[in-house]
Coordinates of C-alpha atoms and ligand atoms in Angstrom, one line a residue:
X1 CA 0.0 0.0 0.0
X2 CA 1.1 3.6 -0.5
X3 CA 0.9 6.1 1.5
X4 CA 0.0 9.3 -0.2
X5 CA -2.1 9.6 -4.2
X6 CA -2.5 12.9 -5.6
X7 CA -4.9 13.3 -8.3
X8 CA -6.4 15.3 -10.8
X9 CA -3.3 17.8 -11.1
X10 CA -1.1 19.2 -13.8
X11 CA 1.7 18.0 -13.5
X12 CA 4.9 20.1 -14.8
X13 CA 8.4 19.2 -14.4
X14 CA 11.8 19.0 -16.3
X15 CA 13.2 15.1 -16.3
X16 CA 16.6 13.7 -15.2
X17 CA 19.3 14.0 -13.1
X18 CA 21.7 16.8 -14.5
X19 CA 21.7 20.4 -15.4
X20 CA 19.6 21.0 -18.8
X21 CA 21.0 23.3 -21.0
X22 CA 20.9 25.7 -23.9
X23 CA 17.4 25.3 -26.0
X24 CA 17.2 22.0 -24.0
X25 CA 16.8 24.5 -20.6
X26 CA 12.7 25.1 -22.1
X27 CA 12.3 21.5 -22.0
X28 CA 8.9 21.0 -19.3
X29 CA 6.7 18.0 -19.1
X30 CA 3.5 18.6 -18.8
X31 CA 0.4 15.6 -17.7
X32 CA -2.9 17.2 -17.3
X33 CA -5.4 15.3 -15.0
X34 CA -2.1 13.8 -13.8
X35 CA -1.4 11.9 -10.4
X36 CA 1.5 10.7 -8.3
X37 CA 1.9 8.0 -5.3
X38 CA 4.6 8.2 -2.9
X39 CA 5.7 5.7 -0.4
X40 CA 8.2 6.2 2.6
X41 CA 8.4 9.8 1.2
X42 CA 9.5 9.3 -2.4
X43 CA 7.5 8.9 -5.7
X44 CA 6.7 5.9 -6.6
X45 CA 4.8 6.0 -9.7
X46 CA 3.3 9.3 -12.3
X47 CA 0.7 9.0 -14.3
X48 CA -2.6 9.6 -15.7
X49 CA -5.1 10.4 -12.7
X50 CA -7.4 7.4 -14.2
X51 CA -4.8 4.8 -14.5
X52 CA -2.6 5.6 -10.8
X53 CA -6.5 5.4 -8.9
X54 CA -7.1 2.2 -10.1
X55 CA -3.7 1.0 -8.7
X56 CA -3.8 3.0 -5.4
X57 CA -7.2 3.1 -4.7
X58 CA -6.5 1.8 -1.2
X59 CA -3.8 4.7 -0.5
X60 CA -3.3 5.6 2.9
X61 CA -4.3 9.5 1.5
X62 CA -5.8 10.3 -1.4
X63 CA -5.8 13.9 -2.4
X64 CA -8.0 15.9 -5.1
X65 CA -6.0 18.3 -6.4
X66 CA -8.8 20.1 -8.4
X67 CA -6.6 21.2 -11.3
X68 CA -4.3 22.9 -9.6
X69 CA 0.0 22.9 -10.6
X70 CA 2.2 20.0 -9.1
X71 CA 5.6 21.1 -9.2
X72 CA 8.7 19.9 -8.0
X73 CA 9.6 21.7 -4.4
X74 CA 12.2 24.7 -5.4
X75 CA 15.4 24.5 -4.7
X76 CA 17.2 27.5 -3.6
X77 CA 21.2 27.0 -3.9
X78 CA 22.6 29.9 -2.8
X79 CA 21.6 31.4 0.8
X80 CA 23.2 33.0 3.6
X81 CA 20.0 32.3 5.9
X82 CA 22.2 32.2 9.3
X83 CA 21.7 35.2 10.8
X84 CA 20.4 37.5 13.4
X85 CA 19.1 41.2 13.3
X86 CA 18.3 43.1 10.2
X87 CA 19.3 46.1 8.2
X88 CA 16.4 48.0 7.1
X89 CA 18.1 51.4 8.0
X90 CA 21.2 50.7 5.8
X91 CA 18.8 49.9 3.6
X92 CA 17.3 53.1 3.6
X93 CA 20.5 55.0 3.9
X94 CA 21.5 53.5 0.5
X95 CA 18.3 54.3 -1.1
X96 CA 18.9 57.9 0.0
X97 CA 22.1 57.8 -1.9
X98 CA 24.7 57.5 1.5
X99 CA 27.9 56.1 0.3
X100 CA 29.2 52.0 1.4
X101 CA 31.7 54.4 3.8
X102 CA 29.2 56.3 5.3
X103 CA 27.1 53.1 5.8
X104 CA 30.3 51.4 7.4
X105 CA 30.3 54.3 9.3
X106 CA 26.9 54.1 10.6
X107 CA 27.6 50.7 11.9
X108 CA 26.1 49.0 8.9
X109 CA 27.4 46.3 6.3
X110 CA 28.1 42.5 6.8
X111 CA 30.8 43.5 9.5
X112 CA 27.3 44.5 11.8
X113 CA 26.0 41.0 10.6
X114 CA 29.0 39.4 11.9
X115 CA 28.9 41.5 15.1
X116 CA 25.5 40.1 15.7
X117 CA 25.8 36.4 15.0
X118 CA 29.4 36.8 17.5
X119 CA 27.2 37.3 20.1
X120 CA 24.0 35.1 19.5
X121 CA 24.2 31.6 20.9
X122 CA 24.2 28.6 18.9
X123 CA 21.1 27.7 20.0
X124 CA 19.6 31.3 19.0
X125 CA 21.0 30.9 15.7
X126 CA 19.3 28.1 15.5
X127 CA 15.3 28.6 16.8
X128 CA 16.0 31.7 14.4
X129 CA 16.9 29.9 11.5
X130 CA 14.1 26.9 11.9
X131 CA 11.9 30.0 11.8
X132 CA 12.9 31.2 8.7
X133 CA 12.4 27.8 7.4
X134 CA 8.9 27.7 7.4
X135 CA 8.7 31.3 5.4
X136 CA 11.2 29.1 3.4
X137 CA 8.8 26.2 2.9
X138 CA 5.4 28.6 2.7
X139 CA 6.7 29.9 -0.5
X140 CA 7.9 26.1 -2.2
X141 CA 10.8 26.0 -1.1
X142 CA 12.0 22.4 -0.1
X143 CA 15.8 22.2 -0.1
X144 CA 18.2 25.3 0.4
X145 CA 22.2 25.6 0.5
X146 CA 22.8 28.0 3.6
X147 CA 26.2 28.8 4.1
X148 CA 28.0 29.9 7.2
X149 CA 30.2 33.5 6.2
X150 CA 29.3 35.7 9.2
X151 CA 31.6 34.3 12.3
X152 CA 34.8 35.0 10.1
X153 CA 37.0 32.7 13.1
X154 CA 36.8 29.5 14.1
X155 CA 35.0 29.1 17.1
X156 CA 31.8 31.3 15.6
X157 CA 32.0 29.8 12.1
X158 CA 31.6 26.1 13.5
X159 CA 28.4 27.8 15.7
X160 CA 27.2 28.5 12.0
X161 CA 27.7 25.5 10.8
X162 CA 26.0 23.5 13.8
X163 CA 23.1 25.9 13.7
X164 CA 22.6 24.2 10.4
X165 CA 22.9 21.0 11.3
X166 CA 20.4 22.0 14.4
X167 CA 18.0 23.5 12.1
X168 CA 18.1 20.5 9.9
X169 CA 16.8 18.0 11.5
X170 CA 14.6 20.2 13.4
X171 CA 12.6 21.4 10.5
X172 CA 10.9 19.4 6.8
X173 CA 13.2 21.7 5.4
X174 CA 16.3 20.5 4.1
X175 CA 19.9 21.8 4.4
X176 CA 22.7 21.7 2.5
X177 CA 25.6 23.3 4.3
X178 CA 28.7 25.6 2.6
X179 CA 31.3 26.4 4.7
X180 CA 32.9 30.0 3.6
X181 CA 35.3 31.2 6.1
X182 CA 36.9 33.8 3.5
X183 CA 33.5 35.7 2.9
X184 CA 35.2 38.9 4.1
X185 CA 38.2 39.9 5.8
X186 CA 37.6 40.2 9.5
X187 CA 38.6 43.5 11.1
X188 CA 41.2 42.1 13.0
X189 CA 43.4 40.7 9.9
X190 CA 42.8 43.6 7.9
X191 CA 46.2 44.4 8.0
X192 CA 47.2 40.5 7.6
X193 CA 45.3 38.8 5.3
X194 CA 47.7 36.2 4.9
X195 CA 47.6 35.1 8.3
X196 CA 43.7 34.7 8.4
X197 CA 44.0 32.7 5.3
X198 CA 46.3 30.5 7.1
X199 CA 43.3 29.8 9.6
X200 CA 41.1 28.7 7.4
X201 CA 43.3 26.1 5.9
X202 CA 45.0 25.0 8.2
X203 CA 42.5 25.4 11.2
X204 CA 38.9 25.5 10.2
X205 CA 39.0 23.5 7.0
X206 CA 39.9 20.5 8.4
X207 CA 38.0 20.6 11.7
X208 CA 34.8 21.6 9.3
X209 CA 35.5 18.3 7.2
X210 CA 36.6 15.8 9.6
X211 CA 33.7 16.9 11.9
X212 CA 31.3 16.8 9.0
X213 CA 29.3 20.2 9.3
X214 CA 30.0 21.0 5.5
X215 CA 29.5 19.8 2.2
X216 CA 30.7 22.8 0.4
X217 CA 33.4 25.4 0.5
X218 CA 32.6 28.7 -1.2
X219 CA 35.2 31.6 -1.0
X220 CA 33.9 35.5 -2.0
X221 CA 36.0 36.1 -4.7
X222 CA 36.4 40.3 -5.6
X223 CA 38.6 43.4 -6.0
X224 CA 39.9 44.0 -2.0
X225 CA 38.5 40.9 -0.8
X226 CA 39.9 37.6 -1.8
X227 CA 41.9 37.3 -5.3
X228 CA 41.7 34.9 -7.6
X229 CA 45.2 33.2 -6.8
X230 CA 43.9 33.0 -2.9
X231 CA 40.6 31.8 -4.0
X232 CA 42.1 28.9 -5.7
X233 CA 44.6 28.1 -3.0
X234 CA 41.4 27.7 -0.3
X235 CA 39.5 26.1 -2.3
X236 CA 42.4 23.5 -3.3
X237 CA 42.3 23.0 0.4
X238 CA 38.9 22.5 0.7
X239 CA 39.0 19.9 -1.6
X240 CA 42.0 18.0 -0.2
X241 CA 39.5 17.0 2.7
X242 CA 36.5 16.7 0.3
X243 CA 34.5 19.4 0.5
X244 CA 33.0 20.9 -3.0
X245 CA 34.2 24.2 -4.6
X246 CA 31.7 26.9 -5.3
X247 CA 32.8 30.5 -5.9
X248 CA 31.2 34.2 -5.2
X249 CA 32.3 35.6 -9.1
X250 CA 32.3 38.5 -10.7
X251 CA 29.6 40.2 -8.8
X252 CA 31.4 44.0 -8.5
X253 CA 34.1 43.6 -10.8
X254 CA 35.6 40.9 -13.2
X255 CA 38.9 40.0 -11.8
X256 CA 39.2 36.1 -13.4
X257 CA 37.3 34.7 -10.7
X258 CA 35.1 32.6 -13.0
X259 CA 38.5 31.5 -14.8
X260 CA 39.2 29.6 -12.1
X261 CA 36.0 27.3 -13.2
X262 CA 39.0 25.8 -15.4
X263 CA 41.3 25.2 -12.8
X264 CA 39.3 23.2 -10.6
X265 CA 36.2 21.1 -10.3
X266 CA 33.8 23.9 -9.0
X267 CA 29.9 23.2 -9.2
X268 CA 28.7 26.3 -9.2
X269 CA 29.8 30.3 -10.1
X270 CA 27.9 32.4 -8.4
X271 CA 26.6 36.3 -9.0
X272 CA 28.5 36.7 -12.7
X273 CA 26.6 40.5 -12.9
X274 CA 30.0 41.4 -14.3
X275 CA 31.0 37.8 -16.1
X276 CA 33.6 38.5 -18.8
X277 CA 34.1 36.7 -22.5
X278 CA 37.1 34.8 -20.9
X279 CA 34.7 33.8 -17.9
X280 CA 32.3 32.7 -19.9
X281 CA 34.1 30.3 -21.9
X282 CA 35.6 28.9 -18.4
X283 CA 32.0 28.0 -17.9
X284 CA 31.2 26.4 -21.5
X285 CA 34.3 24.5 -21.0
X286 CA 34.2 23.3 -17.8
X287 CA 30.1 22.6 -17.8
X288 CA 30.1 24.3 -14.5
X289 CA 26.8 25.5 -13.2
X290 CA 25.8 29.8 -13.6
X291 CA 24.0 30.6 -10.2
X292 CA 22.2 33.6 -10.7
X293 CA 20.8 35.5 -8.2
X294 CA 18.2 38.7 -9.8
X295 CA 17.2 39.5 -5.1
X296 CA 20.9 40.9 -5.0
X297 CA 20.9 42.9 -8.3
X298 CA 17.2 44.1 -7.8
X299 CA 17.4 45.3 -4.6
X300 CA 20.5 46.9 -4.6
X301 CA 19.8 48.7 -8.2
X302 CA 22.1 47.3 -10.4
X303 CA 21.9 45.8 -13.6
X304 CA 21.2 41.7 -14.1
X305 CA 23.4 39.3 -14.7
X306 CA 22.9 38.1 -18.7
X307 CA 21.1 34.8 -18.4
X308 CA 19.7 34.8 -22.6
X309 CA 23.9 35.2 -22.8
X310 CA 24.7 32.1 -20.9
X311 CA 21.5 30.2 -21.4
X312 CA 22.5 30.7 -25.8
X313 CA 26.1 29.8 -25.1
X314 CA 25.3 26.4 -23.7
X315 CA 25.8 27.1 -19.9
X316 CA 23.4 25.7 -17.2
X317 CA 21.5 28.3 -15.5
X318 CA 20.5 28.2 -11.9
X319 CA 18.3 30.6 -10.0
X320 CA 18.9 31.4 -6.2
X321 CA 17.5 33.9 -3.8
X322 CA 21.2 35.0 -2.1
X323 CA 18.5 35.3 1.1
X324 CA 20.9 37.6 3.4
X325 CA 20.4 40.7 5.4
X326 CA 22.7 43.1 3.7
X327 CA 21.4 43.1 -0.3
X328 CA 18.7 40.6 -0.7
X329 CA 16.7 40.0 2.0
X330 CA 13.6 38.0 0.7
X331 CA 13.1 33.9 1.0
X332 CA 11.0 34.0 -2.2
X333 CA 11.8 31.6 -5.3
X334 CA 8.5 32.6 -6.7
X335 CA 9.6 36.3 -6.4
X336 CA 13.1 35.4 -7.9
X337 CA 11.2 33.5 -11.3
X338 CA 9.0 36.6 -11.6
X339 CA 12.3 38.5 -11.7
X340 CA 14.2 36.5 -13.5
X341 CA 11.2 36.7 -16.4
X342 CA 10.5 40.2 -16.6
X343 CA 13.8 41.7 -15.9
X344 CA 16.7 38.8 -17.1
X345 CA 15.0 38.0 -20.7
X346 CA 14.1 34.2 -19.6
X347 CA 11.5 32.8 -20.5
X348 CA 9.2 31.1 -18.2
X349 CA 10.0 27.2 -18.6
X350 CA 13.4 28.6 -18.2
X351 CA 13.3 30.1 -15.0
X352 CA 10.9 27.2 -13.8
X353 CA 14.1 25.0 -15.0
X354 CA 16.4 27.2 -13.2
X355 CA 14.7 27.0 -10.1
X356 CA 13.8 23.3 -9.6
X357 CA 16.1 20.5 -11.5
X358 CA 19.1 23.2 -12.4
X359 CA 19.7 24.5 -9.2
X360 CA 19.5 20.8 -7.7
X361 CA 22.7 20.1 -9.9
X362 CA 24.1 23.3 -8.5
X363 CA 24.4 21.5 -5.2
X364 CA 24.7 18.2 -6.3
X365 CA 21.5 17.3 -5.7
X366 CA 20.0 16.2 -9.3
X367 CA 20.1 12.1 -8.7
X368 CA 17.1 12.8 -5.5
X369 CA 15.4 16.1 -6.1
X370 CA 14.1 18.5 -8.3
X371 CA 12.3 17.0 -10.4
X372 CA 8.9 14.5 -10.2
X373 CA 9.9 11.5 -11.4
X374 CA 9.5 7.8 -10.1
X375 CA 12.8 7.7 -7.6
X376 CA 13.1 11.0 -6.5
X377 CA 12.3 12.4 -2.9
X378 CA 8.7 13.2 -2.6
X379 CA 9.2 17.1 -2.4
X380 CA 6.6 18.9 -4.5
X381 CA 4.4 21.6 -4.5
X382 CA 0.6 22.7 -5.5
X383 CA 0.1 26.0 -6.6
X384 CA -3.5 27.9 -6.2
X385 CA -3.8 28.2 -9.8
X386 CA -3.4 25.4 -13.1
X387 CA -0.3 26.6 -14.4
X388 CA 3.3 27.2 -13.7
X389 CA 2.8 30.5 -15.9
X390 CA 0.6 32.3 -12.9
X391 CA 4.4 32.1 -11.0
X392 CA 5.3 35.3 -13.1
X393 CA 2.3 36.3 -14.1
X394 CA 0.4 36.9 -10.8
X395 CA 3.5 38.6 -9.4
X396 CA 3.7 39.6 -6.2
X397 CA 1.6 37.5 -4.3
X398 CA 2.0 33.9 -3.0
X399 CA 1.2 31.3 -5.5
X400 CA 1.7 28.3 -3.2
X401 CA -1.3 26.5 -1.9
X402 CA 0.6 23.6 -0.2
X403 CA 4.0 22.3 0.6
X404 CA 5.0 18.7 0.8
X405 CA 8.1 17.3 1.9
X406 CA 9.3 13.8 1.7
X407 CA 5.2 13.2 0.9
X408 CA 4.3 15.5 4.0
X409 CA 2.7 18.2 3.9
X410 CA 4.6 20.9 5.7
X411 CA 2.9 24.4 4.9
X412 CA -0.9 25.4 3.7
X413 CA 0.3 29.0 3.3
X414 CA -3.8 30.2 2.9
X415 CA -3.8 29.1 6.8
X416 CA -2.0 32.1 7.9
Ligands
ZN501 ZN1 26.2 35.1 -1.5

């Protein structure tokens, strides 16, 4: 017996288990009056509504879906959802034209973050972040990478990192952890850069992998923060004791961070507002995953990243919030389709692509998730209306009308 039929949806999803690409990124599968059965939390057969409630007619649940959209649960691949306080006044300070040094000034930018999350408890960190998760999970999101970034020494980035692992198994949501110690230079080794470098190989790398509390290393790679020659030595590290390479590239200015996509197996470039011909072909080459992320540009006014550019060149595109205090501080994927839509040239299927199977890959999560096929964890969604088109089209509102995770339903957003 199974435990959970949905029927009578529309089914839309993109199929296997790595990144698609080029024209192949529009590819959507659609089954109208469709139906799917999971068992022990992962789909177990897709079909034709008709056909599946013959099989399962003695399923634990059955559920009518009335129409509505079944999509695969979005993934969001690139957050830095471990934090405490806000910055709505630096926010408004920027919008009234105040300079990054006068915001500094003021007591603002990621330095305040890091202030904040030195003194909040693991445990705080924690409760705050299983919090977030169910805004997460209200608005389809099943899965997100969450990387630690705001301790910047040892003792407070392994608090990060076992606030994750807290959070994890305290919420339906899932959590892939990145480790990324060199996400600025602390205050303290602003004069010795070097010698903070040194502590993240030699001291928090290895304690990070041997204790298990990350997956990924990421390193913020930009003019005045880390260069491209110590990005590549961390991450060499990193992957000396396992743990993947991801990059922060060309975001402010194109220094050859993306180059490095060449140099060593990295699974995903992230930001690439400012990605250069030479970058570009580092991606094509390499097949390394473009995480794009429209939150950052939109709200702090810049100009996109150009998705038709990499999408026409072959490169897989992946769609991520960058959920943070500082530039992007929203937990909406449906928000990040709408944007990536109207304001990136994509077209819908391609966002949709972007923001379920794609950005799976871009974690390395394309063999269990993003996508509803028979194998794959039971992580989907139904959204109020028949369509996946109504994501970008009814902006600005929640489409969602229920979560499921692992065959659960985890969030009814019309309850609240
Ligand atoms: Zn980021």
């Amino acid at each position: 017996m199974i435990d959970l039929l949905i029927i009578r949806s529309n089914i839309y999803t993109p199929k296997g288990t790595s990144a698609l690409k080029g024209r192949g990124t529009r590819k959507i599968h659609h089954i109208s009056d469709g139906a799917i059965g999971v068992k022990d939390g992962v789909i177990v057969d897709v079909g034709k509504t008709g056909e599946l409630f013959e099989k399962y007619r003695g399923a634990k649940e059955i559920v009518d879906a009335k129409g509505r959209a079944l999509l695969p649960g979005f993934v969001d691949p690139h957050t830095h959802a471990v934090f405490v306080g806000t910055r709505e006044n630096e926010f408004k300070m920027r919008l009234e034209g105040k300079t990054y040094m006068e915001i500094l000034n003021a007591g603002g930018g990621i330095l305040s973050t890091v202030k904040r999350v030195r003194e909040a408890s693991r445990e705080e960190l924690a409760k705050d972040l299983v919090e977030k998760a169910r805004t997460f999970l209200s608005y389809g999101t099943t899965t997100i990478e969450a990387k630690s970034g705001y301790g910047l020494d040892f003792e407070n980035e392994v608090k990060m990192l076992e606030a994750i692992k807290i959070a994890d198994k305290e919420s339906p949501l899932d959590f892939v952890p990145t480790f990324i110690g060199a996400h600025a230079v602390p205050l303290e080794f602003k004069s010795d850069k070097e010698k903070y470098i040194d502590i993240v190989i030699n001291e928090m790398i290895p304690y990070v992998a041997e204790n298990r509390l990350a997956e990924f290393i990421d390193v913020f790679c930009e003019e005045g923060v880390y260069t491209p020659d110590e990005t590549l030595k961390i991450l060499e590290a990193g992957l000396k004791y396992g743990l993947k390479p991801k990059i922060h590239s060309d975001e402010i200015k194109s220094i050859g961070c993306t180059d490095l996509a060449e140099k060593v197996k990295v699974y995903s470039c992230d930001h690439l507002l400012k990605l250069d011909s030479s970058g570009l072909d580092a991606l094509k080459k390499s097949g390394t995953m473009a995480t794009l992320l429209p939150g950052t540009a939109f709200s702090l006014k810049e100009g996109f990243a150009d998705a038709r550019r990499l999408i026409d060149n072959g490169v897989g595109v992946a769609l991520a919030t960058d959920f943070n205090p500082g530039s992007s501080y929203s937990e909406s994927m449906p928000s990040i389709i709408t944007l990536g839509v109207l304001l990136m040239d994509m077209l819908p299927e391609e966002a949709f692509v972007a923001s379920t199977l794609n950005a799976a890959c871009a974690i390395d999560r394309g063999k269990s998730i993003g996508s509803i096929e028979v194998g794959k964890q039971a992580d989907f969604i139904l959204l109020k209306e028949n369509s996946y088109l109504f994501i970008p089209y009814h902006y600005g509102v929640n489409p969602i009308f229920e979560t499921y995770k692992r065959g659960r339903r985890v969030a009814h957003p019309t309850d609240c």
